[in-house]
PDB file of C-alpha atoms in Angstrom:
ATOM      1  CA  MET X   1     104.140  90.427  78.561  1.00  0.00           C
ATOM      2  CA  PRO X   2     102.097  88.262  80.991  1.00  0.00           C
ATOM      3  CA  ALA X   3     100.731  89.808  84.158  1.00  0.00           C
ATOM      4  CA  TYR X   4     102.193  88.420  87.358  1.00  0.00           C
ATOM      5  CA  ALA X   5     100.154  87.866  90.495  1.00  0.00           C
ATOM      6  CA  ALA X   6     101.045  90.078  93.414  1.00  0.00           C
ATOM      7  CA  VAL X   7     102.862  88.351  96.244  1.00  0.00           C
ATOM      8  CA  GLN X   8     100.381  87.316  98.913  1.00  0.00           C
ATOM      9  CA  PRO X   9     100.863  88.196 102.594  1.00  0.00           C
ATOM     10  CA  ALA X  10     102.516  85.466 104.664  1.00  0.00           C
ATOM     11  CA  PRO X  11     101.039  84.199 107.924  1.00  0.00           C
ATOM     12  CA  CYS X  12     102.709  84.896 111.242  1.00  0.00           C
ATOM     13  CA  LEU X  13     104.321  82.147 113.255  1.00  0.00           C
ATOM     14  CA  ASP X  14     102.753  80.770 116.431  1.00  0.00           C
ATOM     15  CA  GLY X  15      99.178  81.664 115.443  1.00  0.00           C
ATOM     16  CA  ARG X  16      99.769  85.393 115.885  1.00  0.00           C
ATOM     17  CA  THR X  17      98.587  88.097 113.518  1.00  0.00           C
ATOM     18  CA  GLU X  18     100.001  91.385 112.344  1.00  0.00           C
ATOM     19  CA  SER X  19      98.663  94.099 114.602  1.00  0.00           C
ATOM     20  CA  ARG X  20      98.375  97.859 114.520  1.00  0.00           C
ATOM     21  CA  GLY X  21      98.015  97.680 118.301  1.00  0.00           C
ATOM     22  CA  GLN X  22     101.482  96.145 118.639  1.00  0.00           C
ATOM     23  CA  SER X  23     103.101  98.847 116.512  1.00  0.00           C
ATOM     24  CA  ALA X  24     104.716 102.167 117.430  1.00  0.00           C
ATOM     25  CA  VAL X  25     102.525 103.927 114.858  1.00  0.00           C
ATOM     26  CA  ASP X  26     100.518 106.874 116.168  1.00  0.00           C
ATOM     27  CA  ASP X  27      98.221 108.863 113.857  1.00  0.00           C
ATOM     28  CA  GLY X  28      99.796 107.408 110.705  1.00  0.00           C
ATOM     29  CA  GLU X  29     103.391 108.081 111.687  1.00  0.00           C
ATOM     30  CA  ILE X  30     106.263 107.028 113.900  1.00  0.00           C
ATOM     31  CA  ARG X  31     108.145 109.857 115.599  1.00  0.00           C
ATOM     32  CA  TRP X  32     111.563 108.590 116.667  1.00  0.00           C
ATOM     33  CA  THR X  33     114.636 109.596 118.679  1.00  0.00           C
ATOM     34  CA  ASP X  34     117.876 107.746 119.222  1.00  0.00           C
ATOM     35  CA  GLU X  35     120.705 107.145 121.613  1.00  0.00           C
ATOM     36  CA  THR X  36     122.393 104.453 119.522  1.00  0.00           C
ATOM     37  CA  ALA X  37     125.917 103.964 118.279  1.00  0.00           C
ATOM     38  CA  TYR X  38     124.431 102.142 115.277  1.00  0.00           C
ATOM     39  CA  ASP X  39     123.481 105.280 113.351  1.00  0.00           C
ATOM     40  CA  ASP X  40     124.225 103.841 109.907  1.00  0.00           C
ATOM     41  CA  ALA X  41     121.903 100.888 110.545  1.00  0.00           C
ATOM     42  CA  ARG X  42     119.167 103.106 112.026  1.00  0.00           C
ATOM     43  CA  LYS X  43     119.337 105.612 109.151  1.00  0.00           C
ATOM     44  CA  PHE X  44     119.350 102.803 106.598  1.00  0.00           C
ATOM     45  CA  ALA X  45     116.305 101.099 108.139  1.00  0.00           C
ATOM     46  CA  LEU X  46     114.348 104.350 108.436  1.00  0.00           C
ATOM     47  CA  SER X  47     114.961 105.305 104.807  1.00  0.00           C
ATOM     48  CA  THR X  48     114.408 101.767 103.451  1.00  0.00           C
ATOM     49  CA  TRP X  49     111.008 101.416 105.151  1.00  0.00           C
ATOM     50  CA  GLN X  50     109.986 104.687 103.453  1.00  0.00           C
ATOM     51  CA  TYR X  51     109.838 102.967 100.059  1.00  0.00           C
ATOM     52  CA  SER X  52     107.522 104.206  97.321  1.00  0.00           C
ATOM     53  CA  GLY X  53     103.991 103.284  98.332  1.00  0.00           C
ATOM     54  CA  SER X  54     104.583 103.086 102.079  1.00  0.00           C
ATOM     55  CA  LYS X  55     101.778 104.751 104.037  1.00  0.00           C
ATOM     56  CA  ILE X  56     103.346 105.274 107.454  1.00  0.00           C
ATOM     57  CA  LYS X  57     105.601 108.301 107.754  1.00  0.00           C
ATOM     58  CA  ILE X  58     108.707 107.761 109.860  1.00  0.00           C
ATOM     59  CA  VAL X  59     110.086 111.107 110.991  1.00  0.00           C
ATOM     60  CA  GLY X  60     112.343 112.455 113.697  1.00  0.00           C
ATOM     61  CA  ASP X  61     110.792 113.676 116.911  1.00  0.00           C
ATOM     62  CA  SER X  62     110.628 117.400 117.612  1.00  0.00           C
ATOM     63  CA  ALA X  63     110.114 119.605 120.648  1.00  0.00           C
ATOM     64  CA  ILE X  64     106.372 119.830 119.963  1.00  0.00           C
ATOM     65  CA  THR X  65     105.591 116.162 119.188  1.00  0.00           C
ATOM     66  CA  SER X  66     105.377 112.962 121.230  1.00  0.00           C
ATOM     67  CA  ASN X  67     108.169 110.456 120.804  1.00  0.00           C
ATOM     68  CA  ASP X  68     106.765 107.100 119.624  1.00  0.00           C
ATOM     69  CA  LEU X  69     109.980 105.096 119.241  1.00  0.00           C
ATOM     70  CA  GLU X  70     113.468 105.343 120.692  1.00  0.00           C
ATOM     71  CA  PHE X  71     116.527 103.517 119.364  1.00  0.00           C
ATOM     72  CA  ARG X  72     119.010 102.611 122.102  1.00  0.00           C
ATOM     73  CA  ASP X  73     121.906 100.298 122.965  1.00  0.00           C
ATOM     74  CA  ARG X  74     122.046  97.937 125.956  1.00  0.00           C
ATOM     75  CA  ASN X  75     123.771  94.752 127.057  1.00  0.00           C
ATOM     76  CA  LEU X  76     121.170  92.018 126.570  1.00  0.00           C
ATOM     77  CA  GLY X  77     123.447  89.005 127.021  1.00  0.00           C
ATOM     78  CA  THR X  78     125.710  86.752 124.980  1.00  0.00           C
ATOM     79  CA  ARG X  79     123.917  83.390 125.253  1.00  0.00           C
ATOM     80  CA  ALA X  80     122.563  81.775 122.090  1.00  0.00           C
ATOM     81  CA  ALA X  81     119.014  82.554 123.268  1.00  0.00           C
ATOM     82  CA  ASP X  82     119.787  86.260 123.796  1.00  0.00           C
ATOM     83  CA  PRO X  83     118.578  88.519 120.957  1.00  0.00           C
ATOM     84  CA  LEU X  84     120.669  90.594 118.568  1.00  0.00           C
ATOM     85  CA  ALA X  85     118.120  93.333 119.248  1.00  0.00           C
ATOM     86  CA  GLN X  86     114.532  93.601 120.386  1.00  0.00           C
ATOM     87  CA  TYR X  87     111.431  95.693 119.901  1.00  0.00           C
ATOM     88  CA  GLU X  88     109.555  96.531 123.077  1.00  0.00           C
ATOM     89  CA  ARG X  89     105.998  97.846 122.945  1.00  0.00           C
ATOM     90  CA  ASN X  90     105.043 100.090 125.851  1.00  0.00           C
ATOM     91  CA  SER X  91     101.316 100.730 125.997  1.00  0.00           C
ATOM     92  CA  GLY X  92      99.744 103.770 127.541  1.00  0.00           C
ATOM     93  CA  ILE X  93      99.198 107.400 126.670  1.00  0.00           C
ATOM     94  CA  GLY X  94     102.476 109.074 125.780  1.00  0.00           C
ATOM     95  CA  ALA X  95     104.484 105.842 126.226  1.00  0.00           C
ATOM     96  CA  THR X  96     107.606 105.372 124.121  1.00  0.00           C
ATOM     97  CA  ASP X  97     108.373 102.055 122.431  1.00  0.00           C
ATOM     98  CA  HIS X  98     111.997 100.918 122.092  1.00  0.00           C
ATOM     99  CA  VAL X  99     114.268  99.215 119.593  1.00  0.00           C
ATOM    100  CA  THR X 100     117.192  98.035 121.685  1.00  0.00           C
ATOM    101  CA  PHE X 101     120.399  96.852 120.022  1.00  0.00           C
ATOM    102  CA  ASN X 102     122.365  94.215 121.974  1.00  0.00           C
ATOM    103  CA  LYS X 103     125.872  95.696 122.167  1.00  0.00           C
ATOM    104  CA  GLN X 104     127.316  92.401 123.370  1.00  0.00           C
ATOM    105  CA  LYS X 105     126.199  90.447 120.309  1.00  0.00           C
ATOM    106  CA  LEU X 106     126.563  93.185 117.687  1.00  0.00           C
ATOM    107  CA  ARG X 107     130.024  94.411 118.713  1.00  0.00           C
ATOM    108  CA  ASP X 108     131.950  93.116 115.671  1.00  0.00           C
ATOM    109  CA  SER X 109     129.053  92.728 113.235  1.00  0.00           C
ATOM    110  CA  SER X 110     129.268  93.676 109.574  1.00  0.00           C
ATOM    111  CA  LYS X 111     127.432  96.681 108.166  1.00  0.00           C
ATOM    112  CA  ASN X 112     124.926  94.364 106.441  1.00  0.00           C
ATOM    113  CA  ARG X 113     124.280  92.433 109.680  1.00  0.00           C
ATOM    114  CA  LEU X 114     123.548  95.666 111.552  1.00  0.00           C
ATOM    115  CA  ARG X 115     121.317  96.912 108.743  1.00  0.00           C
ATOM    116  CA  TYR X 116     119.373  93.635 108.676  1.00  0.00           C
ATOM    117  CA  VAL X 117     118.823  93.791 112.446  1.00  0.00           C
ATOM    118  CA  ALA X 118     117.603  97.403 112.260  1.00  0.00           C
ATOM    119  CA  LEU X 119     115.257  96.631 109.327  1.00  0.00           C
ATOM    120  CA  HIS X 120     113.828  93.616 111.180  1.00  0.00           C
ATOM    121  CA  GLU X 121     113.192  95.496 114.437  1.00  0.00           C
ATOM    122  CA  LEU X 122     111.653  98.467 112.620  1.00  0.00           C
ATOM    123  CA  GLY X 123     109.380  95.911 110.928  1.00  0.00           C
ATOM    124  CA  HIS X 124     108.145  94.967 114.408  1.00  0.00           C
ATOM    125  CA  ALA X 125     107.648  98.661 115.238  1.00  0.00           C
ATOM    126  CA  LEU X 126     105.449  98.810 112.131  1.00  0.00           C
ATOM    127  CA  GLY X 127     103.349  95.923 113.488  1.00  0.00           C
ATOM    128  CA  LEU X 128     104.840  93.019 111.524  1.00  0.00           C
ATOM    129  CA  CYS X 129     105.366  89.637 113.168  1.00  0.00           C
ATOM    130  CA  HIS X 130     107.777  86.743 112.633  1.00  0.00           C
ATOM    131  CA  LYS X 131     107.499  84.676 109.458  1.00  0.00           C
ATOM    132  CA  SER X 132     108.515  81.159 108.481  1.00  0.00           C
ATOM    133  CA  ASP X 133     112.081  80.775 107.281  1.00  0.00           C
ATOM    134  CA  SER X 134     110.722  78.951 104.226  1.00  0.00           C
ATOM    135  CA  ILE X 135     109.950  82.318 102.567  1.00  0.00           C
ATOM    136  CA  VAL X 136     112.237  85.264 101.854  1.00  0.00           C
ATOM    137  CA  SER X 137     111.386  87.786 104.572  1.00  0.00           C
ATOM    138  CA  LEU X 138     113.050  90.296 106.863  1.00  0.00           C
ATOM    139  CA  MET X 139     110.840  88.968 109.616  1.00  0.00           C
ATOM    140  CA  TRP X 140     112.348  85.531 110.197  1.00  0.00           C
ATOM    141  CA  LYS X 141     112.365  84.545 113.858  1.00  0.00           C
ATOM    142  CA  SER X 142     116.081  83.745 113.696  1.00  0.00           C
ATOM    143  CA  ALA X 143     118.638  85.953 111.985  1.00  0.00           C
ATOM    144  CA  PRO X 144     120.210  84.494 108.846  1.00  0.00           C
ATOM    145  CA  SER X 145     123.811  83.319 108.854  1.00  0.00           C
ATOM    146  CA  ALA X 146     126.471  85.986 108.458  1.00  0.00           C
ATOM    147  CA  GLY X 147     126.785  86.974 104.809  1.00  0.00           C
ATOM    148  CA  TYR X 148     123.160  86.098 103.980  1.00  0.00           C
ATOM    149  CA  GLU X 149     121.420  89.103 105.510  1.00  0.00           C
ATOM    150  CA  ILE X 150     118.501  90.710 103.683  1.00  0.00           C
ATOM    151  CA  THR X 151     119.034  94.450 103.305  1.00  0.00           C
ATOM    152  CA  TRP X 152     115.913  95.334 101.316  1.00  0.00           C
ATOM    153  CA  ILE X 153     112.159  95.009 101.880  1.00  0.00           C
ATOM    154  CA  PRO X 154     111.105  91.716 100.235  1.00  0.00           C
ATOM    155  CA  ASP X 155     107.774  91.662  98.398  1.00  0.00           C
ATOM    156  CA  VAL X 156     106.143  89.440 101.027  1.00  0.00           C
ATOM    157  CA  ASP X 157     106.944  91.995 103.732  1.00  0.00           C
ATOM    158  CA  LYS X 158     105.553  94.803 101.579  1.00  0.00           C
ATOM    159  CA  SER X 159     102.422  92.688 101.093  1.00  0.00           C
ATOM    160  CA  ASN X 160     102.009  92.177 104.854  1.00  0.00           C
ATOM    161  CA  TYR X 161     102.644  95.898 105.387  1.00  0.00           C
ATOM    162  CA  ARG X 162      99.922  96.788 102.808  1.00  0.00           C
ATOM    163  CA  LYS X 163      97.495  94.311 104.402  1.00  0.00           C
ATOM    164  CA  LEU X 164      98.017  96.046 107.758  1.00  0.00           C
ATOM    165  CA  TRP X 165      98.309  99.700 106.674  1.00  0.00           C
ATOM    166  CA  GLY X 166      96.742  99.893 103.213  1.00  0.00           C
TER     167      GLY X 166
END
């Protein structure tokens, strides 16, 4: 059987680069909490990003650890330009980053749509940036049409993850 070349990392859009400094990762892990109604999507994204070979541990926060990432729900608007969700990096010692789901736009979304959104935003929390829509990636700048959501970690995203985290 012929050997196949590993999928190469894909460049970020807009001249940006993947960045550990833009991630929620602290000491090789993300400690998270949640106040979201989208528990299925959150649980799915957390477990999916813990695929075999992933280096960053994603574990629930405890009473004796610092919270790195909080999942929450807010009204972020209904205009076309308003996001389905967003990742917000808060710098500073002890600061908590946020994945915020837009309740107004996700209200009647399918399970796969919610899972895609959670996977995408957790990708940002891991330091990944937006990719061109000409490749198969969770990290497209715009969400795919309903029914075409990616609910797995494509090889290009794993490659970018490995480039950033080893």
